[in-house]
């Protein structure tokens, strides 16, 4: 094992040591995060081209890249929309068209019938046959050239192209044998993994050797990839863990776990907390009692009752003399919270404030002032709560609902909000943080993506909930569905009719929703039908929602704005139009709006035939289960981790080589090794973070 105290040679060799790298190039490379030799070694190819073997034209598929050896059948300059040179070629197994939009007269002459060519390019479907557009090609008289190994492709930046990066990695790899590269992961931790050592893994990934497993390399499943992906995942987990350690060095308000106010709130409820709610509340309370900032993620399926847990936590914080911020990702969800919190806290004499982006200038100024003065003890709002001019008198707890829409960075921004004067001292304190999500995250994924947070799970629904019955019906039969709507209304229920469109265009969605209102009003003339969509003013939306809640409306036509947070227990039927276009988690969120009361609820997934294989699978999963965790796992299998977590927002999408979905099976090992390193090898922890995350990402545990 390399001693960790030894100076890591390669990261102290500046990049200017390389041939061809002067100050100007070095500056461009810095934009890619490349400062020293080690950085170059860890600038990894994100894909390969296989130019190692010839493919038969007859076996080509659209979307693949291939090298072919062919003979020109005919070449022709055609002028349709654009002037283009079309060269039809064959190798005896099939024909293919080469298409050039930019070409010289010399090229036209070059492609005389019978000329032999070797071409490389991406195969596409053309109007009459497969095509390659602007392939790389060479005349066979210049000799055939197949590569010995896969051709790597690196992330580039302006002024730094593939050839430069290939030359740099060549040089860096040659230094790899002269200089030691510190392997920060002790051998014994990897004993059973069957993975190559670090240097061999790097060599293989940069310059795959002849005869190595091409398929494994192309799919990122080669042991060399796995070795590096493991290390990268470990580095990211360590980054998040350190972030947490840093946060916990700060002080947070000490919140006593007994509160008269919370007792009063609980006594005022018409229901008893479930065991799961009680358990999670006590986890929260024992965190906040310590004076260390709480960083806790509460997962609970839709309808599990996260809000009241948050409200009770808020009551404790208010009792202790601190303010609470509750933030939601959409206006409509924030309004729902405002409603609930006001209903709960107004009778107890606690002032609940409101801060959203849509407040007018004057109202906003007033709101900000009363937050700063501390007149409002609980403030509910949207992203507007993040803004710089929002200063709290003494923020003690920040509650973020539906976390999957907020990212790691926003988490940080809010964390810093509370750094206000604590009562009686001048010392800055961080607020406690409670993050709630209804998108269950498979455990192993959570350990990596949310390694800076503790997790609590409300794994029990309030009593009396019956699983929603789900059926799928073709759109053509919507007449029958409308009859079902009438029946439900006659039985005393209310109905959601959800319109979705593939385009994220709110105006088109709104139009579709208006059509649905017209259709329902015509077919059900005696019924009250309301409409909410994203383009309405929030006051209008509010009024409609209130009417629906008060049972003044029988049916509510809505766009996906009701996805989160709407709570009307008397609604027991939901129709979702174009259900085939929605992802699993979105369907699950929508469906969670029914099944909240004591009557049996149903959900009708209307779809347009024919269904793709994927859509069939989604719909069948929805019909089979109501369990959010099962659905989340399936969603992960189908879509991959990036999309499930919301790529942008996790900060984790910027992996160089790892992929949470593909490398899912390693995540247990990742947390074991990271925890071992954190406990025993602080120098290695720093080394790994510096190597993979770099100096710049201080916000992400970078050192
Ligand atoms: P979510 O976890 O999806 O945010 P909510 O907090 O909106 O769920 O709760 C859903 C509904 O369940 C609300 O109407 C709430 O009042 C109700 N509820 C919460 N806890 C209980 C409980 N222990 N018993 C009965 N109903 C409950
Ligand atoms: Mg909720």
XYZ file of C-alpha atoms and ligand atoms in Angstrom:
731
model
C 0.000 0.000 0.000
C 1.256 3.483 -0.780
C 1.780 5.528 2.287
C -0.806 8.249 2.423
C 1.711 10.694 3.829
C 3.853 10.468 0.703
C 3.518 13.580 -1.415
C 1.232 12.750 -4.327
C 3.673 13.408 -7.118
C 1.303 13.705 -10.033
C -0.882 16.381 -8.597
C 2.109 18.556 -7.906
C 3.268 18.456 -11.530
C 1.734 21.471 -13.268
C 0.084 21.016 -16.607
C 2.557 23.395 -18.242
C 5.073 20.595 -17.953
C 3.451 19.050 -21.015
C 4.671 19.635 -24.541
C 2.535 22.142 -26.343
C 1.018 23.640 -23.234
C 1.912 27.272 -22.797
C 0.148 29.862 -20.732
C -2.675 30.365 -23.250
C -3.534 26.666 -23.560
C -3.146 26.217 -19.820
C -5.792 28.851 -19.280
C -8.213 27.050 -21.561
C -7.496 23.761 -19.834
C -8.169 25.386 -16.501
C -11.718 25.922 -17.729
C -12.015 22.139 -17.817
C -10.651 21.942 -14.288
C -7.285 20.695 -15.554
C -4.391 22.185 -13.603
C -1.938 19.361 -13.059
C -1.007 15.931 -14.359
C -3.358 14.139 -12.024
C -6.245 16.259 -13.299
C -5.493 15.123 -16.838
C -5.448 11.490 -15.766
C -8.844 11.911 -14.182
C -10.327 13.742 -17.129
C -12.035 10.630 -18.388
C -13.520 9.728 -21.752
C -17.296 9.936 -21.709
C -17.638 7.619 -24.672
C -15.742 5.600 -27.240
C -15.930 4.995 -30.934
C -15.275 1.536 -32.186
C -13.032 1.842 -35.220
C -11.358 -1.475 -34.563
C -13.304 -3.629 -36.980
C -15.164 -3.447 -40.265
C -18.927 -3.765 -40.210
C -21.017 -5.284 -42.991
C -23.390 -2.752 -44.538
C -26.165 -5.339 -44.442
C -25.983 -5.533 -40.645
C -25.944 -1.790 -39.846
C -28.614 -0.269 -37.642
C -29.643 3.374 -37.409
C -27.961 5.143 -34.518
C -24.811 3.051 -34.532
C -21.356 4.193 -35.562
C -19.368 1.973 -37.857
C -16.382 1.572 -40.113
C -17.289 0.132 -43.528
C -15.257 -0.803 -46.571
C -17.267 -0.161 -49.738
C -17.261 0.495 -53.455
C -18.911 3.530 -55.097
C -21.947 2.604 -57.215
C -22.811 6.115 -58.350
C -22.337 9.707 -57.263
C -24.748 12.510 -58.044
C -25.224 16.142 -57.113
C -28.900 16.665 -56.327
C -30.649 19.949 -55.708
C -33.786 19.762 -53.635
C -34.026 21.876 -50.550
C -30.252 21.986 -50.442
C -27.586 21.142 -52.920
C -26.062 17.888 -51.815
C -23.675 15.258 -53.027
C -25.159 11.786 -52.781
C -22.812 8.839 -53.099
C -24.337 5.410 -53.213
C -21.992 2.686 -51.996
C -22.101 -1.074 -51.440
C -19.992 -3.833 -49.976
C -21.985 -6.677 -51.476
C -24.079 -7.190 -48.303
C -26.182 -4.065 -48.769
C -26.238 -0.458 -50.027
C -25.866 2.807 -48.202
C -25.961 6.493 -49.138
C -23.217 8.936 -48.199
C -24.595 12.467 -48.047
C -22.491 15.625 -48.162
C -23.813 19.178 -47.925
C -20.437 20.820 -48.224
C -18.234 19.447 -50.956
C -15.805 20.449 -53.681
C -15.782 19.616 -57.367
C -12.694 17.558 -56.674
C -14.661 15.360 -54.305
C -17.380 14.790 -56.862
C -14.747 13.524 -59.292
C -13.124 11.434 -56.584
C -16.210 9.263 -56.225
C -16.087 7.630 -59.654
C -18.018 4.351 -59.803
C -15.838 1.439 -58.716
C -13.736 3.571 -56.336
C -13.027 1.760 -53.084
C -13.513 3.680 -49.828
C -13.263 3.183 -46.136
C -15.834 5.274 -44.253
C -16.564 5.985 -40.640
C -19.719 7.649 -39.416
C -23.061 7.484 -37.692
C -25.700 5.448 -39.487
C -29.059 7.146 -39.962
C -32.328 6.265 -41.539
C -32.646 8.009 -44.916
C -35.622 8.384 -47.249
C -34.760 5.320 -49.316
C -31.951 3.579 -47.480
C -29.559 3.978 -44.561
C -27.232 6.966 -44.776
C -24.070 8.426 -43.344
C -24.032 12.227 -43.328
C -20.552 13.693 -43.754
C -18.695 10.523 -42.879
C -14.974 10.551 -42.400
C -13.593 8.656 -45.355
C -10.359 7.697 -47.050
C -9.733 6.250 -50.489
C -8.593 2.661 -50.332
C -5.543 3.603 -52.423
C -4.415 5.388 -49.263
C -4.532 2.019 -47.493
C -6.974 0.631 -44.943
C -6.730 1.849 -41.418
C -8.423 0.230 -38.493
C -7.572 1.292 -34.980
C -6.040 -1.157 -32.544
C -8.331 -0.133 -29.741
C -11.427 1.934 -29.050
C -11.117 5.664 -29.737
C -11.792 7.717 -26.574
C -13.821 10.945 -26.558
C -13.209 13.520 -23.881
C -15.285 16.411 -22.599
C -13.940 19.422 -24.476
C -14.118 23.158 -24.196
C -13.690 26.013 -26.619
C -10.241 25.889 -28.171
C -9.424 22.448 -26.770
C -10.382 19.669 -29.150
C -10.134 15.885 -29.033
C -6.634 15.645 -30.555
C -5.231 17.980 -27.902
C -6.822 15.993 -25.127
C -5.585 12.728 -26.602
C -2.047 14.057 -26.778
C -2.261 15.296 -23.210
C -3.559 12.014 -21.881
C -0.830 10.167 -23.780
C 1.773 12.232 -22.000
C 0.055 11.914 -18.643
C -0.196 8.147 -19.008
C 3.497 7.870 -19.787
C 4.247 9.719 -16.541
C 2.040 7.278 -14.709
C 4.745 4.624 -14.755
C 7.504 6.987 -13.578
C 5.628 8.706 -10.803
C 3.563 7.197 -8.075
C -0.128 7.868 -8.119
C -1.509 7.642 -4.631
C -4.231 5.073 -4.284
C -6.307 6.602 -1.522
C -8.451 3.520 -1.111
C -6.614 0.908 0.951
C -6.212 -2.458 -0.803
C -7.933 -4.378 1.955
C -11.110 -2.347 1.403
C -11.238 -3.572 -2.168
C -10.051 -7.102 -1.492
C -13.144 -8.883 -2.750
C -14.087 -6.553 -5.530
C -12.098 -8.137 -8.335
C -11.211 -4.722 -9.642
C -7.946 -3.638 -11.229
C -5.601 -1.324 -9.351
C -5.980 2.385 -9.939
C -3.172 2.830 -12.476
C -4.288 -0.132 -14.598
C -7.870 1.107 -14.495
C -6.793 4.538 -15.733
C -4.696 3.046 -18.525
C -7.557 0.852 -19.661
C -10.175 3.589 -19.617
C -8.016 6.085 -21.513
C -6.473 3.616 -23.954
C -8.425 0.385 -24.023
C -6.066 -2.394 -25.051
C -6.535 -4.467 -28.128
C -8.711 -7.464 -27.482
C -10.392 -6.031 -24.396
C -14.101 -6.430 -23.899
C -15.512 -3.818 -26.276
C -19.090 -4.234 -25.162
C -18.195 -3.791 -21.503
C -16.155 -0.713 -22.338
C -18.864 0.830 -24.477
C -21.479 0.316 -21.776
C -19.302 1.477 -18.892
C -19.414 -1.930 -17.237
C -15.742 -2.797 -17.642
C -13.989 -3.529 -14.311
C -11.755 -0.544 -15.030
C -14.806 1.728 -15.241
C -16.232 0.188 -12.138
C -13.018 0.813 -10.225
C -13.037 4.494 -11.160
C -16.783 4.917 -10.721
C -16.504 3.444 -7.248
C -13.805 5.916 -6.354
C -15.763 8.815 -7.782
C -18.906 7.881 -5.874
C -16.857 7.566 -2.708
C -15.379 11.010 -3.287
C -18.840 12.538 -3.740
C -20.205 10.878 -0.671
C -17.203 12.090 1.290
C -17.791 15.601 -0.036
C -21.338 15.591 1.215
C -20.361 14.035 4.537
C -17.739 16.703 5.107
C -20.250 19.359 4.262
C -22.382 17.934 6.969
C -19.526 17.848 9.435
C -18.816 21.496 8.644
C -22.441 22.447 9.092
C -22.546 20.655 12.396
C -19.609 22.552 13.743
C -22.018 25.466 13.851
C -24.431 26.173 16.604
C -28.158 25.972 16.209
C -30.873 27.024 18.613
C -31.579 24.586 21.406
C -35.255 23.666 21.121
C -36.751 21.972 24.182
C -38.653 18.827 23.300
C -41.644 19.831 25.387
C -43.890 22.651 24.271
C -47.259 23.739 25.529
C -48.094 25.197 22.138
C -47.400 21.898 20.407
C -49.534 20.158 22.984
C -52.413 22.534 22.239
C -52.005 22.014 18.513
C -52.051 18.269 18.891
C -55.120 18.450 21.125
C -56.944 20.507 18.502
C -56.580 17.876 15.784
C -59.469 15.668 14.802
C -57.150 12.664 14.504
C -54.357 10.951 16.409
C -50.839 10.795 14.979
C -49.881 7.453 13.534
C -47.034 5.552 15.118
C -44.834 6.453 12.179
C -45.620 10.163 12.516
C -44.840 10.025 16.229
C -41.572 8.238 15.609
C -40.446 10.780 13.016
C -41.531 13.726 15.159
C -39.490 12.427 18.055
C -36.461 11.970 15.779
C -36.846 15.599 14.775
C -37.279 16.800 18.330
C -34.276 14.935 19.646
C -32.166 16.508 16.887
C -33.291 20.023 17.685
C -32.728 19.574 21.390
C -28.978 19.233 21.009
C -28.015 22.639 19.683
C -26.366 21.077 16.621
C -28.042 22.025 13.353
C -30.500 19.366 12.277
C -30.264 18.231 8.648
C -33.083 15.801 8.221
C -34.915 14.430 5.228
C -38.405 13.127 5.913
C -39.678 10.751 3.289
C -43.269 9.709 3.267
C -45.580 8.583 0.563
C -48.249 10.979 -0.689
C -50.889 11.310 1.977
C -48.680 9.904 4.734
C -49.229 13.084 6.745
C -45.939 14.916 6.576
C -47.472 18.371 7.007
C -48.711 17.922 10.552
C -45.346 16.525 11.600
C -43.739 19.669 10.222
C -46.334 21.834 11.961
C -45.708 20.193 15.324
C -41.969 20.652 14.893
C -42.693 24.296 14.021
C -44.763 24.682 17.176
C -41.805 23.595 19.310
C -39.544 26.094 17.596
C -42.049 28.928 17.988
C -42.435 28.065 21.688
C -38.695 28.382 22.078
C -38.878 31.912 20.664
C -37.587 31.332 17.136
C -39.076 31.819 13.684
C -39.979 29.087 11.208
C -39.836 29.271 7.402
C -41.835 26.812 5.329
C -40.969 26.722 1.671
C -42.699 24.924 -1.163
C -41.710 24.646 -4.825
C -44.969 25.893 -6.334
C -47.336 28.675 -5.521
C -50.312 26.381 -5.227
C -48.574 24.039 -2.820
C -47.355 26.963 -0.743
C -50.921 28.293 -0.594
C -52.179 24.937 0.632
C -49.632 25.040 3.406
C -50.575 28.595 4.273
C -54.175 27.480 4.563
C -53.363 24.517 6.778
C -50.930 26.377 8.975
C -53.286 29.323 9.437
C -56.090 26.952 10.348
C -53.880 25.275 12.934
C -52.000 28.254 14.326
C -54.439 31.200 14.173
C -56.593 29.809 17.016
C -53.414 29.470 19.075
C -52.523 33.104 18.551
C -49.479 32.465 16.338
C -49.089 34.746 13.355
C -48.537 32.953 10.018
C -47.091 35.138 7.228
C -46.929 34.776 3.468
C -44.149 35.537 1.029
C -44.401 34.608 -2.631
C -42.904 35.909 -5.840
C -46.278 37.198 -6.944
C -46.756 39.691 -4.146
C -46.881 43.283 -5.348
C -44.012 45.594 -4.458
C -45.694 47.292 -1.516
C -47.059 44.078 -0.024
C -43.723 42.429 -0.443
C -42.002 45.276 1.363
C -44.446 44.988 4.236
C -44.038 41.237 4.388
C -40.260 41.467 4.424
C -40.375 44.084 7.129
C -42.615 42.098 9.372
C -40.450 39.012 8.886
C -37.370 41.015 9.799
C -39.076 42.509 12.853
C -40.146 39.057 13.901
C -43.860 39.883 13.925
C -44.472 36.783 11.920
C -43.338 33.686 13.733
C -44.069 31.326 10.854
C -43.567 32.380 7.236
C -44.882 30.269 4.381
C -43.774 30.847 0.812
C -42.019 29.838 -2.365
C -38.476 30.448 -3.644
C -39.109 34.064 -2.733
C -37.997 33.117 0.768
C -34.465 32.544 -0.554
C -33.933 36.048 -1.789
C -31.183 38.134 -0.329
C -33.360 40.884 1.019
C -35.324 38.434 3.119
C -33.775 38.570 6.565
C -35.259 36.839 9.544
C -35.190 38.162 13.065
C -34.164 34.752 14.348
C -34.831 31.820 12.077
C -34.771 28.590 14.036
C -36.185 26.082 11.565
C -36.390 25.958 7.791
C -38.866 23.441 6.410
C -38.598 22.598 2.726
C -41.420 20.632 1.169
C -41.027 18.398 -1.875
C -37.276 18.411 -1.793
C -36.762 16.742 -5.140
C -37.419 20.080 -6.781
C -34.837 21.924 -4.780
C -31.189 21.222 -5.196
C -28.217 20.754 -3.000
C -27.177 24.354 -3.645
C -30.504 25.804 -2.634
C -30.299 23.666 0.450
C -27.038 25.454 1.234
C -28.469 28.894 0.509
C -31.218 28.406 3.021
C -28.841 26.926 5.527
C -27.041 30.230 5.554
C -30.196 32.297 5.968
C -30.452 31.709 9.618
C -27.019 32.965 10.466
C -28.604 35.707 12.475
C -27.970 37.050 15.905
C -28.997 34.521 18.433
C -30.881 35.684 21.480
C -28.566 37.162 24.031
C -25.325 36.398 22.208
C -23.626 37.728 19.135
C -22.808 34.296 17.865
C -24.234 33.287 14.510
C -26.503 30.271 14.539
C -27.706 28.064 11.750
C -31.355 27.111 11.555
C -32.423 23.504 11.812
C -33.497 22.047 8.491
C -36.334 19.707 7.799
C -36.767 18.546 4.247
C -39.863 16.670 3.192
C -40.283 14.619 0.085
C -43.079 12.492 -1.261
C -40.837 10.955 -3.876
C -39.430 8.020 -2.014
C -35.809 7.540 -2.856
C -34.487 3.999 -2.794
C -32.309 3.683 0.279
C -28.982 3.121 -1.398
C -29.548 6.046 -3.710
C -30.438 8.282 -0.791
C -27.216 7.326 0.956
C -25.230 8.742 -1.921
C -27.393 11.577 -3.167
C -28.363 12.855 0.267
C -25.327 11.792 2.235
C -25.370 15.128 4.034
C -28.781 14.428 5.513
C -30.255 12.087 8.099
C -33.297 10.246 6.862
C -36.610 9.591 8.532
C -39.390 7.636 6.908
C -43.103 7.876 7.603
C -43.770 4.325 6.538
C -47.415 4.081 7.533
C -50.521 5.751 6.143
C -53.230 7.180 8.427
C -55.764 4.504 9.322
C -58.750 3.783 7.122
C -57.088 4.602 3.831
C -58.042 2.172 1.118
C -55.658 1.662 -1.774
C -56.846 3.537 -4.857
C -58.293 1.210 -7.503
C -56.661 1.986 -10.803
C -57.913 1.118 -14.275
C -56.655 1.996 -17.743
C -59.189 2.916 -20.430
C -58.632 3.946 -24.007
C -59.491 7.583 -24.719
C -62.049 6.566 -27.316
C -64.217 5.263 -24.497
C -64.320 8.497 -22.543
C -68.137 8.553 -22.772
C -68.282 5.661 -20.324
C -65.839 7.474 -18.102
C -68.060 10.569 -17.976
C -70.943 8.323 -16.929
C -68.706 7.114 -14.107
C -68.057 10.715 -13.099
C -71.807 11.333 -12.823
C -72.224 8.204 -10.719
C -69.490 9.259 -8.311
C -71.030 12.713 -7.911
C -74.464 11.247 -7.245
C -72.870 9.102 -4.542
C -71.650 12.302 -2.850
C -68.037 12.340 -4.032
C -66.037 14.926 -5.891
C -63.929 14.318 -8.955
C -60.604 15.487 -10.376
C -60.213 15.561 -14.151
C -56.550 16.068 -14.964
C -55.385 17.257 -18.375
C -51.816 16.665 -19.366
C -49.882 17.339 -22.489
C -46.475 16.300 -23.539
C -45.340 19.859 -24.233
C -44.470 21.777 -21.154
C -46.514 24.590 -22.595
C -48.874 25.982 -20.036
C -50.996 27.675 -22.657
C -51.611 24.423 -24.540
C -52.345 22.662 -21.271
C -54.761 25.403 -20.353
C -56.480 25.033 -23.722
C -56.875 21.279 -23.287
C -58.286 21.897 -19.833
C -60.795 24.408 -21.200
C -61.925 21.820 -23.762
C -62.436 19.292 -20.993
C -64.512 21.805 -19.015
C -66.675 22.431 -22.074
C -67.139 18.699 -22.623
C -68.056 18.003 -18.997
C -70.412 20.984 -18.735
C -72.208 19.798 -21.833
C -72.522 16.182 -20.756
C -73.244 16.945 -17.100
C -75.386 20.115 -17.269
C -76.559 19.900 -13.648
C -73.073 19.689 -12.201
C -70.701 22.414 -11.071
C -67.395 22.128 -12.900
C -64.394 24.282 -11.932
C -61.083 24.872 -13.640
C -57.564 25.555 -12.384
C -54.468 25.885 -14.502
C -51.032 27.363 -14.236
C -51.820 30.533 -16.159
C -54.456 31.711 -13.745
C -53.737 34.376 -11.151
C -53.039 32.847 -7.800
C -56.066 34.559 -6.276
C -58.324 32.973 -8.909
C -56.762 29.562 -8.346
C -57.169 30.037 -4.650
C -60.854 30.855 -4.945
C -61.521 27.807 -7.091
C -59.584 25.524 -4.761
C -61.518 26.896 -1.807
C -64.783 26.259 -3.608
C -63.735 22.722 -4.403
C -62.697 22.152 -0.821
C -66.031 23.553 0.384
C -67.856 21.137 -1.950
C -69.329 23.956 -3.997
C -67.837 22.292 -7.061
C -68.516 18.700 -8.064
C -65.655 18.314 -10.447
C -62.373 20.111 -10.809
C -60.629 20.141 -14.155
C -56.952 20.818 -13.622
C -53.626 20.728 -15.320
C -50.742 19.066 -13.527
C -50.566 22.090 -11.201
C -52.459 19.956 -8.714
C -49.695 17.399 -8.734
C -48.470 18.361 -5.340
C -50.078 19.330 -2.137
C -53.756 19.561 -2.891
C -55.743 18.000 -0.114
C -59.481 17.417 -0.536
C -60.413 14.188 1.239
C -63.919 14.095 -0.259
C -62.537 13.708 -3.778
C -62.548 10.004 -4.554
C -62.297 9.769 -8.329
C -59.501 10.987 -10.535
C -59.371 10.836 -14.303
C -55.957 11.411 -15.864
C -55.978 12.186 -19.566
C -53.024 11.123 -21.714
C -51.699 9.110 -18.824
C -49.288 7.379 -21.181
C -47.288 10.582 -21.397
C -46.528 10.881 -17.726
C -43.712 9.298 -15.804
C -44.356 6.952 -12.920
C -43.589 9.337 -10.131
C -45.792 12.029 -11.610
C -48.666 9.580 -11.967
C -48.156 8.454 -8.409
C -48.143 12.034 -7.134
C -51.324 12.825 -9.027
C -53.106 9.715 -7.903
C -52.153 10.518 -4.323
C -54.711 13.359 -4.410
C -57.472 10.761 -4.073
C -57.748 7.984 -1.519
C -57.511 10.502 1.323
C -60.967 10.022 2.742
C -62.715 6.932 3.995
C -64.552 5.997 0.769
C -63.050 3.650 -1.785
C -61.297 5.799 -4.388
C -60.557 5.147 -8.032
C -58.220 6.439 -10.637
C -58.844 6.138 -14.368
C -55.836 6.346 -16.644
C -57.096 7.476 -20.038
C -54.655 6.695 -22.813
C -54.260 7.043 -26.552
C -53.583 3.753 -28.299
C -51.228 2.342 -29.399
C -49.078 2.304 -26.289
C -45.311 2.045 -26.433
C -43.737 -0.847 -24.548
C -42.513 1.561 -21.950
C -45.894 3.216 -21.452
C -47.551 -0.188 -21.171
C -45.143 -1.079 -18.434
C -45.760 2.156 -16.530
C -49.513 1.775 -16.697
C -49.340 -1.817 -15.605
C -47.193 -0.879 -12.593
C -49.710 1.816 -11.640
C -52.507 -0.715 -11.758
C -50.607 -3.246 -9.687
C -49.368 -1.163 -6.784
C -50.036 1.909 -4.635
C -46.731 1.634 -2.831
C -44.581 4.675 -3.486
C -41.359 2.848 -2.713
C -42.090 0.069 -5.186
C -43.009 2.676 -7.789
C -39.854 4.675 -7.096
C -37.692 1.601 -7.566
C -39.402 0.767 -10.871
C -39.039 4.380 -11.926
C -35.340 4.138 -11.194
C -35.080 0.950 -13.250
C -36.889 2.494 -16.189
C -35.484 6.018 -16.223
C -32.193 5.944 -14.392
C -31.104 7.867 -11.356
C -30.383 11.198 -12.997
C -33.952 11.663 -14.039
C -35.457 10.281 -10.893
C -33.543 12.694 -8.734
C -33.847 15.512 -11.223
C -30.400 15.733 -12.762
C -29.714 19.406 -12.439
C -30.798 19.702 -8.942
C -28.764 17.094 -7.200
C -25.412 18.491 -8.154
C -24.640 14.832 -8.604
C -25.289 14.703 -12.301
C -21.836 16.004 -12.996
C -20.196 12.666 -12.482
C -17.298 12.008 -14.788
C -17.699 8.291 -15.000
C -20.190 7.033 -12.435
C -23.882 6.683 -13.146
C -26.128 6.208 -10.178
C -28.539 3.928 -11.992
C -25.967 1.705 -13.620
C -23.687 1.608 -10.603
C -26.511 1.192 -8.136
C -25.186 -2.156 -6.941
C -21.982 -0.545 -5.680
C -23.640 2.007 -3.429
C -23.466 -0.133 -0.298
C -19.741 -0.578 -0.831
C -19.473 3.143 -1.455
C -20.931 4.008 1.913
C -18.956 1.327 3.769
C -15.643 2.484 2.352
C -16.448 6.177 2.786
C -17.393 5.682 6.399
C -14.211 3.705 6.994
C -12.101 6.454 5.453
C -13.884 9.184 7.384
C -13.298 7.364 10.634
C -9.706 6.343 10.018
C -7.977 8.144 7.185
C -8.634 11.899 7.042
C -5.700 12.480 4.700
C -7.132 10.057 2.170
C -10.506 11.757 2.439
C -8.942 15.063 1.451
C -6.963 13.392 -1.327
C -10.044 11.821 -2.860
C -12.115 14.970 -2.690
C -9.330 17.035 -4.202
C -8.904 14.515 -6.995
C -12.539 14.151 -7.988
C -14.292 17.284 -6.849
C -11.464 19.742 -6.942
C -10.530 22.907 -5.204
C -13.247 25.054 -6.645
C -16.299 23.277 -5.378
C -16.154 24.567 -1.819
C -19.919 24.584 -1.757
C -19.824 20.862 -2.221
C -17.307 19.827 0.345
C -14.381 20.725 -1.932
C -11.199 21.247 0.053
P -48.450 14.422 2.661
O -47.573 13.517 3.440
O -48.728 13.917 1.292
O -47.965 15.839 2.675
P -50.596 15.524 4.186
O -49.731 16.038 5.266
O -51.126 16.491 3.201
O -49.839 14.369 3.398
O -51.753 14.692 4.836
C -52.766 14.103 4.067
C -54.079 14.111 4.796
O -54.052 13.219 5.887
C -54.471 15.453 5.384
O -55.840 15.633 5.175
C -54.158 15.303 6.856
O -54.951 16.150 7.645
C -54.492 13.861 7.064
N -53.793 13.225 8.182
C -52.504 13.415 8.527
N -52.184 12.633 9.577
C -53.280 11.918 9.887
C -53.572 10.932 10.886
N -52.653 10.520 11.758
N -54.812 10.420 10.904
C -55.739 10.817 10.010
N -55.530 11.742 9.058
C -54.302 12.291 8.994
Mg -47.466 17.252 1.315
